[in-house]
PDB file of C-alpha atoms and ligand atoms in Angstrom:
ATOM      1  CA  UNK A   1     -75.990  70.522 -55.694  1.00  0.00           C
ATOM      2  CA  UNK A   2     -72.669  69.451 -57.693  1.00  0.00           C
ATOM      3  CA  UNK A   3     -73.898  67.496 -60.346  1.00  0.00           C
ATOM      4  CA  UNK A   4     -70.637  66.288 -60.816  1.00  0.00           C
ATOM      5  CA  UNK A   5     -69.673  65.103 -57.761  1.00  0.00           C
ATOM      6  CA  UNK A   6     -72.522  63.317 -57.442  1.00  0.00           C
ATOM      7  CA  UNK A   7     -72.590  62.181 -61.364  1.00  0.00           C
ATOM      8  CA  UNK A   8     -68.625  60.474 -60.324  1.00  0.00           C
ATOM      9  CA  UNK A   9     -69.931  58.842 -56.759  1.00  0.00           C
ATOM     10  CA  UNK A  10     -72.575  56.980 -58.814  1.00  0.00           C
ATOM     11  CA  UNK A  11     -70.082  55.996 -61.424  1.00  0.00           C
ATOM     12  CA  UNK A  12     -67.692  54.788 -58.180  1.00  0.00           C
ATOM     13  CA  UNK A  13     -71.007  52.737 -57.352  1.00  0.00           C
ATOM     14  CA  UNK A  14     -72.896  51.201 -60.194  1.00  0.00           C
ATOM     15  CA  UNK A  15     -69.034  50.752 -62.229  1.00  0.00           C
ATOM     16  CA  UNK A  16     -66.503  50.148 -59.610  1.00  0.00           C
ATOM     17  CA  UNK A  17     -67.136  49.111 -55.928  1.00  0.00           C
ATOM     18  CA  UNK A  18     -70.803  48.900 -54.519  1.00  0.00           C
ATOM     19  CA  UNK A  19     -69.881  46.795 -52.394  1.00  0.00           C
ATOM     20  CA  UNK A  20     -68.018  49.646 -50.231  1.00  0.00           C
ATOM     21  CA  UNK A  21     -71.743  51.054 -49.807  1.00  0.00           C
ATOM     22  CA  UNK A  22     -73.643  48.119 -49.086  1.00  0.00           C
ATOM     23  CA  UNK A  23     -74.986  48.338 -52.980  1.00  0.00           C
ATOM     24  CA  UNK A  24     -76.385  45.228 -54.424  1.00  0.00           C
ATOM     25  CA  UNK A  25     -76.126  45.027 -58.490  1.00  0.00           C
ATOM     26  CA  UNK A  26     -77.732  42.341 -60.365  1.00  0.00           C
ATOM     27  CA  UNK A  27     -75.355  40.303 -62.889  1.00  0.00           C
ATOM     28  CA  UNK A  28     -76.949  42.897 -65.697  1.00  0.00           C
ATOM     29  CA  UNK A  29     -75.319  45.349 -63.435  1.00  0.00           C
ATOM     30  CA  UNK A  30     -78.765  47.054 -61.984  1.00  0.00           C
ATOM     31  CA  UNK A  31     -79.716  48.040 -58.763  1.00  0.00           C
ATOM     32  CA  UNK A  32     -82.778  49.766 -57.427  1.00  0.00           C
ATOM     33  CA  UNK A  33     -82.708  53.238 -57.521  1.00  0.00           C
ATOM     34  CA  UNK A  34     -84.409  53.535 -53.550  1.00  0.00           C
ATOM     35  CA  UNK A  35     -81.117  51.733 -52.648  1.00  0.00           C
ATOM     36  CA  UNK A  36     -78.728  53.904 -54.644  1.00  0.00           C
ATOM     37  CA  UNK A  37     -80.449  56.977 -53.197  1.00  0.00           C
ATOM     38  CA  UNK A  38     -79.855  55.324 -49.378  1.00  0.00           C
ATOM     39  CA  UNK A  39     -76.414  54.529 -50.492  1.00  0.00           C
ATOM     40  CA  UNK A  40     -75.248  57.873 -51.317  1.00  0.00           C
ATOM     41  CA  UNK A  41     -77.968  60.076 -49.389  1.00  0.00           C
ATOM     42  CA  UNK A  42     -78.878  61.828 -52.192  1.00  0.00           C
ATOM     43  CA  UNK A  43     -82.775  62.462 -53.226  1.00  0.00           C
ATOM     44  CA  UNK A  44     -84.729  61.130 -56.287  1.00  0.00           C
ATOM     45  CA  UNK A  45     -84.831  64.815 -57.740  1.00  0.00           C
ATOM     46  CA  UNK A  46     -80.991  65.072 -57.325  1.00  0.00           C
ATOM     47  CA  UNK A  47     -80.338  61.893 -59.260  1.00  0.00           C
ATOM     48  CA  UNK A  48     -82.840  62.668 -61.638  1.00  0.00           C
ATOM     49  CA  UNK A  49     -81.256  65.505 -63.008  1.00  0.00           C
ATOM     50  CA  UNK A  50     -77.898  63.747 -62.763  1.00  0.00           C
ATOM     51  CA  UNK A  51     -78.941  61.408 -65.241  1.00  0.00           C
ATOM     52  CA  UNK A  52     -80.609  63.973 -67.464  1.00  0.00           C
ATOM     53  CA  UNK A  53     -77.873  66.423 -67.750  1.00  0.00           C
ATOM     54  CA  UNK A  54     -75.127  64.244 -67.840  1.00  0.00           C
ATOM     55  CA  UNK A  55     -73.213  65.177 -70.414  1.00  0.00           C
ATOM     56  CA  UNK A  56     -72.040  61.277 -71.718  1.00  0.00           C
ATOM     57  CA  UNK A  57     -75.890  59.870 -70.629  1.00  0.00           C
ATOM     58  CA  UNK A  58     -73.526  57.178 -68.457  1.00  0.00           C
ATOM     59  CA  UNK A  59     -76.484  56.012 -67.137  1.00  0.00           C
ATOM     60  CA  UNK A  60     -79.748  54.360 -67.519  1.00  0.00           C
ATOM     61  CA  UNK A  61     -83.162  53.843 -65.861  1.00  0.00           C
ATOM     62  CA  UNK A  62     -85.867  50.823 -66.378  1.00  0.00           C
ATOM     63  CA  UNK A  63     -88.986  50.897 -64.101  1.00  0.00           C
ATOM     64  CA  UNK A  64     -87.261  51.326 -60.691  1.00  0.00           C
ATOM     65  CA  UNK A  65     -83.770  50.288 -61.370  1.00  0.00           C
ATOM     66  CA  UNK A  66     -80.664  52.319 -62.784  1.00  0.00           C
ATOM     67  CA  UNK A  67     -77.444  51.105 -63.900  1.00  0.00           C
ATOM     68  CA  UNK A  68     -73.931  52.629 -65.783  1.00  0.00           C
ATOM     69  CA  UNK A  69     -74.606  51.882 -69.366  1.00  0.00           C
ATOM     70  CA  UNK A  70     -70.530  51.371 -69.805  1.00  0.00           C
ATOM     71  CA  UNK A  71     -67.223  51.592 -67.989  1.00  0.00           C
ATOM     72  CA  UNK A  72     -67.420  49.122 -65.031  1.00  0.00           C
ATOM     73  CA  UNK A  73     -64.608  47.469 -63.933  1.00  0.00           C
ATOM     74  CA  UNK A  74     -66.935  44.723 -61.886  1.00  0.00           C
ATOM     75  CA  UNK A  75     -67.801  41.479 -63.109  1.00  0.00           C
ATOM     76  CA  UNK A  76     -71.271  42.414 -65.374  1.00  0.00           C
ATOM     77  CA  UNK A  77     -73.146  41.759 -68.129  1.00  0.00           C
ATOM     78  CA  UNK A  78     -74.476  43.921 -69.723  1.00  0.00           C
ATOM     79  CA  UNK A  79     -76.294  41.796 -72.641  1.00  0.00           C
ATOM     80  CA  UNK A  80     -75.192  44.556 -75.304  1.00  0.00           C
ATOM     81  CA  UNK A  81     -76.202  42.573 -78.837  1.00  0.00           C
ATOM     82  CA  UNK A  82     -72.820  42.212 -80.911  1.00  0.00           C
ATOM     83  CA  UNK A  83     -73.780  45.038 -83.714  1.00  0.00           C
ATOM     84  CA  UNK A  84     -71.603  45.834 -87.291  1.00  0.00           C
ATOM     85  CA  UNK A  85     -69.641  48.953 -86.828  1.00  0.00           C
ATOM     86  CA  UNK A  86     -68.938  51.548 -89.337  1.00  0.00           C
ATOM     87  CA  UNK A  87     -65.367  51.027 -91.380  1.00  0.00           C
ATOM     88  CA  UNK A  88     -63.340  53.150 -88.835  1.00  0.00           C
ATOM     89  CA  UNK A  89     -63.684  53.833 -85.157  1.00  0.00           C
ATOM     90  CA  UNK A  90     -61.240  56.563 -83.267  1.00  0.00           C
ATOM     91  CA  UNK A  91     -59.313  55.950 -79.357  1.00  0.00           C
ATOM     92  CA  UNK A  92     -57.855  59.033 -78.119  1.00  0.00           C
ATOM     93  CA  UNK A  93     -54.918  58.372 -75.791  1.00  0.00           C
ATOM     94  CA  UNK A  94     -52.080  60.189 -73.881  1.00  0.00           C
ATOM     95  CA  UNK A  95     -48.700  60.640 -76.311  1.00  0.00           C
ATOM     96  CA  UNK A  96     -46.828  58.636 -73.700  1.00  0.00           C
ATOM     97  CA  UNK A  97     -49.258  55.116 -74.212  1.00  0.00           C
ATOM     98  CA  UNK A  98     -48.047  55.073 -78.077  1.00  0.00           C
ATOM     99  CA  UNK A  99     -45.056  53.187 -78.143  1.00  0.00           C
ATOM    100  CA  UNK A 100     -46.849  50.263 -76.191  1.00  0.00           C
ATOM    101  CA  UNK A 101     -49.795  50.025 -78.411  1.00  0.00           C
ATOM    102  CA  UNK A 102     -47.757  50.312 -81.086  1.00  0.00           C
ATOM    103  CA  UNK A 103     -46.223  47.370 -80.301  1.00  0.00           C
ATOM    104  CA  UNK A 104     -49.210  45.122 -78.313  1.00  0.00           C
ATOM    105  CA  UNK A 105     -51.813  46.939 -79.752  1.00  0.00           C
ATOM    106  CA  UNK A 106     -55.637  48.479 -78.023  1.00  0.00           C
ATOM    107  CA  UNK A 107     -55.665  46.917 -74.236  1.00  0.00           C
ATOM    108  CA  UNK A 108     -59.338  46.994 -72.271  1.00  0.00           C
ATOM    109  CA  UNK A 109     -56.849  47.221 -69.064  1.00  0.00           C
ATOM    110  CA  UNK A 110     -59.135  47.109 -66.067  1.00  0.00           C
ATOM    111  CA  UNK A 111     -62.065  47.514 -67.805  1.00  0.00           C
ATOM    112  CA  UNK A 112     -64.653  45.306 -69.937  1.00  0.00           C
ATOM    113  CA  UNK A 113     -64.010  46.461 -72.980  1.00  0.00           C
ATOM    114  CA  UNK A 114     -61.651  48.829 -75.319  1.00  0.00           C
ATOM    115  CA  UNK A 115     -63.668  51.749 -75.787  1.00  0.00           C
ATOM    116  CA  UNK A 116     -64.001  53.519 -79.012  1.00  0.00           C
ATOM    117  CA  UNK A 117     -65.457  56.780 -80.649  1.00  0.00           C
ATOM    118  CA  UNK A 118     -67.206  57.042 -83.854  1.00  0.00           C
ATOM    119  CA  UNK A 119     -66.228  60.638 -84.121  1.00  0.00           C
ATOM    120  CA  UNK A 120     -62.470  62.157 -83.194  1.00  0.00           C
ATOM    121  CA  UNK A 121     -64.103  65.352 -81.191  1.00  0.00           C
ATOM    122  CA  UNK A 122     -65.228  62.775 -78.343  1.00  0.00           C
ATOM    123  CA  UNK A 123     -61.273  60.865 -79.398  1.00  0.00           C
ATOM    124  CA  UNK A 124     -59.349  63.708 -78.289  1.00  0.00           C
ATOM    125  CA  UNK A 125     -61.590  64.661 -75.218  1.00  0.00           C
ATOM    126  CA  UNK A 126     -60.605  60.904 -73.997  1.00  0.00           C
ATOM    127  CA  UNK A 127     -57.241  61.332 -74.859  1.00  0.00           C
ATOM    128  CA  UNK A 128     -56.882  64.571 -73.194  1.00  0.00           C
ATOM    129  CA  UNK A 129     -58.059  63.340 -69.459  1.00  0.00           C
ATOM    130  CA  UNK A 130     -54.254  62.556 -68.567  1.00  0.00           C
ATOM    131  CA  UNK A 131     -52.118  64.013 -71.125  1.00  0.00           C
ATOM    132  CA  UNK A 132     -51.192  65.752 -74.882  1.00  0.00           C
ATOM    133  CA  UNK A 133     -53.667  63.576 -76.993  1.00  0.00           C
ATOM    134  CA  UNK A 134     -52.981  61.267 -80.014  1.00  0.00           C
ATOM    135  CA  UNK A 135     -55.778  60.163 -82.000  1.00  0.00           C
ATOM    136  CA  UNK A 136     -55.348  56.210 -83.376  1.00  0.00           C
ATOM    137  CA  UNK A 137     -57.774  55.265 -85.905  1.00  0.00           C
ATOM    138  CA  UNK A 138     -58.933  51.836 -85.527  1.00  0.00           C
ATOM    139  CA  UNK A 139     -59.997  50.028 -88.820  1.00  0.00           C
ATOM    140  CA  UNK A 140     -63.002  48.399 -87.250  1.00  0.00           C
ATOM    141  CA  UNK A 141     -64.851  46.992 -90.714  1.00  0.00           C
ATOM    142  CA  UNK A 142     -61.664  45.093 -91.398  1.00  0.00           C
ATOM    143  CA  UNK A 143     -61.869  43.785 -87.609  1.00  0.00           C
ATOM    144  CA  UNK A 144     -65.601  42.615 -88.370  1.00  0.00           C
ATOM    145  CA  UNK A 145     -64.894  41.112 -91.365  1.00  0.00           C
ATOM    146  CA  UNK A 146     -62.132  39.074 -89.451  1.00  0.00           C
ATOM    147  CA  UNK A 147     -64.188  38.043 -86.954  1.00  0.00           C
ATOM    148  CA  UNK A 148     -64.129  40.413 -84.440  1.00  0.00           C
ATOM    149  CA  UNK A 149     -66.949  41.341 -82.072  1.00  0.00           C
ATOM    150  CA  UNK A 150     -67.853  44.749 -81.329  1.00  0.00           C
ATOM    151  CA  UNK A 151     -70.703  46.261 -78.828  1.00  0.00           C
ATOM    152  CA  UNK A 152     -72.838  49.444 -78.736  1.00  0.00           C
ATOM    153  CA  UNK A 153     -73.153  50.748 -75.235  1.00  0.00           C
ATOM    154  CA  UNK A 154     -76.763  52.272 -75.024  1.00  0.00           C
ATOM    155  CA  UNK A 155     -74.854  55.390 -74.574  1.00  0.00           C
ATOM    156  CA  UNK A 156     -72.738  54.951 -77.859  1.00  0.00           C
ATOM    157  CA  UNK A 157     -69.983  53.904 -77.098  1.00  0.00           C
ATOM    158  CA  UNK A 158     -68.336  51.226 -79.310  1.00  0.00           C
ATOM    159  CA  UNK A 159     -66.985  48.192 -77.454  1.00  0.00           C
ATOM    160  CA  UNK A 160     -64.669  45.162 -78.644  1.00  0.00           C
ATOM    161  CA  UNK A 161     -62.003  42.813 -76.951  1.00  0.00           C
ATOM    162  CA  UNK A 162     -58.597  43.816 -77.656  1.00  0.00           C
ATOM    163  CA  UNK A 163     -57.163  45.661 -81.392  1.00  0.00           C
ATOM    164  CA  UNK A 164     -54.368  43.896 -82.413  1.00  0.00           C
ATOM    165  CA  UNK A 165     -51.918  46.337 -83.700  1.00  0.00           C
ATOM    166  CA  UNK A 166     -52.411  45.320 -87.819  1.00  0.00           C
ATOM    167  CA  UNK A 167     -55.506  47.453 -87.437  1.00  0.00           C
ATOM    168  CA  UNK A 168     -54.360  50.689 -85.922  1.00  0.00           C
ATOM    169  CA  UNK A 169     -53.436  53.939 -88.111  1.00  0.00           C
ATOM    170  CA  UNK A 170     -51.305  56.655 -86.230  1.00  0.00           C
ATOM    171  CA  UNK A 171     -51.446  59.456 -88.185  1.00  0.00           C
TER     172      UNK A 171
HETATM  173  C1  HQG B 201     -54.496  53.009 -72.724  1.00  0.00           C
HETATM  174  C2  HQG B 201     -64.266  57.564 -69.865  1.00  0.00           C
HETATM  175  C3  HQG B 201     -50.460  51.387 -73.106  1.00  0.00           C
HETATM  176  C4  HQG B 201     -55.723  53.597 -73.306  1.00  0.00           C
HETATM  177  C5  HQG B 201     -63.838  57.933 -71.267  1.00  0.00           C
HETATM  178  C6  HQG B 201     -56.186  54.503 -72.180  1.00  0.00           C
HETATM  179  C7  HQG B 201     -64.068  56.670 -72.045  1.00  0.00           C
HETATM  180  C8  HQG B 201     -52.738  51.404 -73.405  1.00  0.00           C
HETATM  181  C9  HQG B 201     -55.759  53.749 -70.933  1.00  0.00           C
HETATM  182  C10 HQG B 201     -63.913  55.589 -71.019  1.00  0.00           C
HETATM  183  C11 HQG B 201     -52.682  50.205 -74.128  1.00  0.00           C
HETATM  184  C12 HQG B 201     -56.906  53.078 -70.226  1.00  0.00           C
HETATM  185  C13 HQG B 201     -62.680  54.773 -71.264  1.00  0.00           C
HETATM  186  C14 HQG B 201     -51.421  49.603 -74.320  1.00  0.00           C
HETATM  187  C15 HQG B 201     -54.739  50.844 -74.051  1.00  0.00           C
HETATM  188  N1  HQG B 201     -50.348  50.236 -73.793  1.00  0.00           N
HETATM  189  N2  HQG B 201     -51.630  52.005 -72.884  1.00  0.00           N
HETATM  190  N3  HQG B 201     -51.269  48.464 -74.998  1.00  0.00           N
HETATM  191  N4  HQG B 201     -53.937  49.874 -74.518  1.00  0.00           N
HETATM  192  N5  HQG B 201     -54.017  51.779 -73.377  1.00  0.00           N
HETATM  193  O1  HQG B 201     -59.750  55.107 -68.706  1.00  0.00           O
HETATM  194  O2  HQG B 201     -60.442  54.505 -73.265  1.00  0.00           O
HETATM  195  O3  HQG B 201     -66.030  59.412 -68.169  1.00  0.00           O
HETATM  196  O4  HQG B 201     -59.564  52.570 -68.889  1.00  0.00           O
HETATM  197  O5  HQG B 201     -55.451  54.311 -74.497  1.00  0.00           O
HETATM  198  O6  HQG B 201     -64.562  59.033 -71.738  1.00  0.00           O
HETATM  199  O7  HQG B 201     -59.197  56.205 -71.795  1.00  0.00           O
HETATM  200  O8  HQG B 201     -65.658  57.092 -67.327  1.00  0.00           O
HETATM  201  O9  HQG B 201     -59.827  53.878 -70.954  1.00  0.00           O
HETATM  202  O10 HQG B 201     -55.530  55.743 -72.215  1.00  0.00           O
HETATM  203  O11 HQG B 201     -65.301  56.553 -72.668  1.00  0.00           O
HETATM  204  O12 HQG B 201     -67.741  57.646 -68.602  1.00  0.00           O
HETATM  205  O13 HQG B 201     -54.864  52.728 -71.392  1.00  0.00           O
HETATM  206  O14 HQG B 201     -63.806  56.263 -69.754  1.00  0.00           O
HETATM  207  O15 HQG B 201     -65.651  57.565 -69.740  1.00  0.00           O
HETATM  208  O16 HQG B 201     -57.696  54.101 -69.638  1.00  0.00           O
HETATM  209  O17 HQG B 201     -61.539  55.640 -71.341  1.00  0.00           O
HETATM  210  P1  HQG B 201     -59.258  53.924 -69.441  1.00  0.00           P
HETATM  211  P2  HQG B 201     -60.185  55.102 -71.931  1.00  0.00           P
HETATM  212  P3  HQG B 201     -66.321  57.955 -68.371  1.00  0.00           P
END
């Protein structure tokens, strides 16, 4: 079994397009995990360890329904609790994306939410899926303090809107 092949076809379907397999998702983004299994003719013990050895924990399981705890570009909700982040947060990004952030800041782009690291290991790792990284520190305490909303995926991830430019450091 490729656990990674099969780890990015359920990403495709609980994030992107389940509609391409038939897949019904509740508005929290859930479906049942029988269905999933139909959908992608995989077995329970195949998805199983999918979602125990994946390495970000992208998804999660309640009773007999599974969903992707972040990342989906469909229309979801995923009811995460608005939650105080620490004073900085880190967005690794490809070298050639600086200029534009620079200038219009942290975009969510097709997805939900900008996504942010609390540590710069997991920054760079991001960063480096399309290019040379940069790492952009992102003064998320002054955000809060101004207002700003920001999310903890049950996988960790932090989540918020948009970062205006005033609260990026490119060191
Ligand atoms: C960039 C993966 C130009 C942004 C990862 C990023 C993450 C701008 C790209 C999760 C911009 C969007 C999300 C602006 C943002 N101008 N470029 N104003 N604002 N960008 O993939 O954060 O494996 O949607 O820096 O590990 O890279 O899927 O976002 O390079 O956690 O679970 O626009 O996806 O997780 O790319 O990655 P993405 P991301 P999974």
């Amino acid at each position: 079994m490729d656990v990674v092949k099969i780890s990015k076809r359920m990403s495709r379907a609980l994030r992107h397009s389940p509609e391409r397999l038939g897949l019904r998702l509740d508005e929290g983004g859930w479906a049942e995990i029988s269905d999933l299994l139909a959908a992608l003719g995989i077995s329970r013990e195949e998805l199983d360890m999918v979602v125990a050895e994946n390495d970000k924990q992208r998804f999660a399981i309640e009773g007999t329904r599974i969903r992707a705890s972040q990342g989906h570009s469909i229309d979801v909700d995923l009811g995460y609790e608005p939650k105080d982040p620490p004073v900085v947060l880190y967005h690794g990004t490809p070298i050639g994306n600086i200029a534009s952030i620079r200038a219009t800041g942290l975009s969510k782009g097709g997805r939900h939410h900008v996504h942010l690291s609390g540590d710069t290991d997991t920054a760079r790792r991001v960063g480096a899926r399309r290019g040379r990284p940069v790492i952009i520190t992102v003064h998320s305490g002054r955000m809060a303090a101004d207002g700003h909303a920001f999310y903890q995926s049950a996988n960790g991830v932090w989540l918020t809107e948009h970062v205006p430019p005033a609260y990026l450091s490119f060191d």
